């Protein structure tokens, strides 16, 4: 018992144990300090900016129709008592179809690459939004809104791109920017949708008698 430095064979060597643990704790603290001393890697701002633009457009597209949606459904000739139900159905079609196709677009981005999938999503969404605005019936509007979400997997693929562009030192910042961009889209979307709806009524001298009077949304 006394070979290890204990003077009292029946008493635990608490002072020596405490000193040993203290030295280990100090060494571990120095090690962690050395690991955290390096500055985070700089973000590649050119592709990051392009990705944030795509992400913000996703937020705009998702909610830009909310201010005028009840009026659009009413203009399709539905009864007033049915407007609420079909406006909700039309508003949820985009997100529901994205829910159905999101996993598949993620897999395709692993095979084809991120950029082609992002380009497909942006292109099909732009076409679907134009055709949605040209819809003359509820069925047409539902079809284009559903297809717009089904053929666009950029919400999920954008997160994968952000992971590819960052490392452990700057990933948190990158994903924070991604969330901020999507939130900005949710702010701008309803504002733009409300301001641009029925332009012939708001500015008859500019848009009266044009295509925008026939298709006001």
Coordinates of C-alpha atoms in Angstrom, one line a residue:
X1 CA 0.0 0.0 0.0
X2 CA 2.8 2.4 0.7
X3 CA 4.6 1.7 -2.6
X4 CA 2.5 4.2 -4.4
X5 CA 3.2 7.0 -2.0
X6 CA 0.3 6.6 0.5
X7 CA 1.5 7.0 4.1
X8 CA -1.7 5.7 5.5
X9 CA -2.5 2.2 4.1
X10 CA -6.2 2.3 5.1
X11 CA -6.9 5.9 3.9
X12 CA -7.5 6.7 0.1
X13 CA -4.9 8.9 -1.6
X14 CA -7.4 11.7 -2.3
X15 CA -4.7 14.5 -2.6
X16 CA -2.8 12.6 -5.2
X17 CA -5.9 11.6 -7.1
X18 CA -7.2 15.2 -7.2
X19 CA -3.8 16.5 -8.4
X20 CA -3.8 13.9 -11.2
X21 CA -7.3 14.7 -12.3
X22 CA -6.4 18.4 -12.2
X23 CA -3.4 18.0 -14.5
X24 CA -5.6 15.9 -16.9
X25 CA -8.3 18.6 -17.0
X26 CA -5.7 21.3 -17.7
X27 CA -4.2 19.3 -20.5
X28 CA -7.6 18.7 -22.0
X29 CA -8.5 22.4 -21.8
X30 CA -5.3 23.3 -23.6
X31 CA -6.1 20.7 -26.3
X32 CA -9.6 22.1 -26.8
X33 CA -8.3 25.6 -26.8
X34 CA -5.8 24.8 -29.5
X35 CA -8.6 23.2 -31.6
X36 CA -10.8 26.2 -31.4
X37 CA -8.1 28.7 -31.9
X38 CA -8.2 28.6 -35.7
X39 CA -10.5 31.0 -37.6
X40 CA -13.4 29.6 -39.6
X41 CA -12.9 29.0 -43.3
X42 CA -14.1 31.9 -45.5
X43 CA -17.4 31.2 -47.3
X44 CA -17.2 31.0 -51.1
X45 CA -19.5 34.0 -51.7
X46 CA -20.2 33.7 -55.4
X47 CA -21.9 30.3 -55.3
X48 CA -23.3 31.1 -51.9
X49 CA -25.0 34.2 -53.3
X50 CA -26.4 32.3 -56.2
X51 CA -27.8 29.7 -53.8
X52 CA -29.3 32.3 -51.5
X53 CA -31.0 33.9 -54.5
X54 CA -32.5 30.6 -55.5
X55 CA -33.6 30.0 -51.9
X56 CA -35.2 33.4 -51.5
X57 CA -37.1 32.8 -54.8
X58 CA -38.4 29.6 -53.3
X59 CA -39.9 31.5 -50.4
X60 CA -41.4 34.1 -52.7
X61 CA -43.0 31.4 -54.9
X62 CA -44.4 29.5 -52.0
X63 CA -46.4 32.4 -50.6
X64 CA -46.8 35.1 -53.2
X65 CA -50.3 34.0 -54.1
X66 CA -51.7 34.2 -50.5
X67 CA -52.9 37.8 -50.7
X68 CA -55.0 37.3 -53.9
X69 CA -55.8 33.6 -53.7
X70 CA -59.5 34.0 -52.4
X71 CA -60.2 36.6 -55.1
X72 CA -58.7 34.4 -57.8
X73 CA -60.8 31.4 -56.8
X74 CA -63.9 33.6 -56.7
X75 CA -63.1 34.9 -60.2
X76 CA -63.2 31.3 -61.4
X77 CA -67.0 31.4 -60.8
X78 CA -67.2 29.3 -57.6
X79 CA -69.9 29.8 -55.0
X80 CA -68.8 32.1 -52.2
X81 CA -69.3 29.3 -49.7
X82 CA -66.8 27.2 -51.5
X83 CA -64.1 29.8 -51.9
X84 CA -62.4 29.1 -48.5
X85 CA -62.1 25.4 -49.2
X86 CA -60.7 25.6 -52.7
X87 CA -58.4 28.5 -51.8
X88 CA -56.9 26.4 -49.1
X89 CA -56.6 23.4 -51.5
X90 CA -54.9 25.6 -54.1
X91 CA -52.6 27.1 -51.5
X92 CA -51.4 23.8 -50.2
X93 CA -51.0 22.0 -53.6
X94 CA -47.4 23.3 -54.1
X95 CA -46.1 22.2 -50.7
X96 CA -47.9 18.9 -50.9
X97 CA -46.4 18.0 -54.3
X98 CA -42.9 19.1 -53.0
X99 CA -43.4 16.7 -50.1
X100 CA -44.1 13.9 -52.6
X101 CA -41.1 14.6 -54.8
X102 CA -38.4 16.0 -52.5
X103 CA -36.7 12.7 -51.7
X104 CA -36.5 11.7 -55.4
X105 CA -34.9 15.1 -56.4
X106 CA -32.4 14.6 -53.7
X107 CA -31.4 11.2 -55.1
X108 CA -31.2 12.6 -58.6
X109 CA -28.9 15.4 -57.4
X110 CA -26.5 12.7 -56.1
X111 CA -26.5 11.1 -59.6
X112 CA -26.8 14.1 -62.0
X113 CA -25.1 16.7 -59.8
X114 CA -26.5 19.6 -57.8
X115 CA -26.4 22.3 -60.5
X116 CA -28.6 20.5 -63.2
X117 CA -31.2 19.7 -60.6
X118 CA -31.3 23.4 -59.4
X119 CA -31.5 24.6 -63.0
X120 CA -34.4 22.2 -63.7
X121 CA -36.2 23.4 -60.5
X122 CA -35.8 27.1 -61.3
X123 CA -36.8 26.7 -65.0
X124 CA -39.9 24.5 -64.4
X125 CA -41.0 26.7 -61.5
X126 CA -40.8 29.9 -63.6
X127 CA -42.9 28.2 -66.4
X128 CA -45.4 26.9 -63.9
X129 CA -45.9 30.3 -62.3
X130 CA -46.5 31.9 -65.7
X131 CA -49.0 29.2 -66.6
X132 CA -50.6 29.5 -63.2
X133 CA -51.2 33.2 -63.8
X134 CA -52.7 32.4 -67.2
X135 CA -55.2 29.9 -65.7
X136 CA -58.8 30.4 -66.6
X137 CA -60.2 27.7 -64.3
X138 CA -59.6 26.2 -60.9
X139 CA -58.5 22.9 -62.5
X140 CA -55.8 24.6 -64.5
X141 CA -54.6 26.6 -61.5
X142 CA -54.4 23.4 -59.4
X143 CA -52.6 21.5 -62.2
X144 CA -49.9 24.1 -62.6
X145 CA -49.4 24.8 -58.9
X146 CA -49.1 21.0 -58.3
X147 CA -46.7 20.5 -61.1
X148 CA -44.7 23.5 -60.0
X149 CA -43.9 21.8 -56.7
X150 CA -43.6 18.3 -58.1
X151 CA -40.9 19.3 -60.6
X152 CA -39.0 21.5 -58.2
X153 CA -36.8 20.0 -55.5
X154 CA -34.7 23.0 -54.8
X155 CA -35.7 23.4 -51.1
X156 CA -34.0 20.2 -50.1
X157 CA -31.3 20.2 -52.8
X158 CA -30.3 23.7 -51.7
X159 CA -29.5 22.4 -48.2
X160 CA -27.3 19.7 -49.8
X161 CA -25.5 22.4 -51.8
X162 CA -24.9 24.4 -48.7
X163 CA -23.4 21.4 -47.0
X164 CA -21.1 20.8 -50.0
X165 CA -19.9 24.5 -50.0
X166 CA -19.1 24.6 -46.3
X167 CA -17.0 22.7 -43.7
X168 CA -17.3 22.2 -40.0
X169 CA -15.9 25.6 -39.2
X170 CA -18.4 27.7 -41.2
X171 CA -21.4 25.4 -41.8
X172 CA -23.5 26.9 -39.0
X173 CA -23.1 30.3 -40.6
X174 CA -24.0 29.0 -44.0
X175 CA -27.2 27.4 -42.9
X176 CA -28.1 30.5 -40.9
X177 CA -27.8 32.5 -44.1
X178 CA -29.9 29.9 -45.9
X179 CA -32.7 30.3 -43.4
X180 CA -32.5 34.0 -43.6
X181 CA -32.8 34.0 -47.3
X182 CA -35.9 31.7 -47.2
X183 CA -37.4 34.0 -44.5
X184 CA -36.8 37.0 -46.7
X185 CA -38.7 35.3 -49.5
X186 CA -41.6 34.8 -47.1
X187 CA -41.6 38.5 -46.4
X188 CA -41.3 39.7 -50.0
X189 CA -43.7 37.1 -51.5
X190 CA -47.0 38.3 -50.0
X191 CA -45.9 41.9 -50.5
X192 CA -45.1 41.4 -54.2
X193 CA -48.2 39.2 -54.8
X194 CA -50.5 41.8 -53.3
X195 CA -49.0 44.7 -55.2
X196 CA -48.9 43.0 -58.6
X197 CA -52.4 41.5 -58.5
X198 CA -55.1 43.1 -60.6
X199 CA -52.7 45.7 -62.1
X200 CA -55.3 46.9 -64.6
X201 CA -57.5 48.1 -61.7
X202 CA -54.7 49.7 -59.9
X203 CA -53.1 51.4 -62.9
X204 CA -55.8 51.5 -65.7
X205 CA -53.9 54.1 -67.7
X206 CA -50.9 51.6 -68.0
X207 CA -52.5 48.2 -68.1
X208 CA -56.1 48.8 -69.1
X209 CA -57.1 46.7 -72.2
X210 CA -53.9 44.6 -72.0
X211 CA -53.4 40.9 -71.3
X212 CA -53.0 41.8 -67.6
X213 CA -56.6 42.8 -67.5
X214 CA -57.7 39.5 -68.9
X215 CA -55.4 37.6 -66.6
X216 CA -55.0 39.8 -63.5
X217 CA -53.0 37.4 -61.4

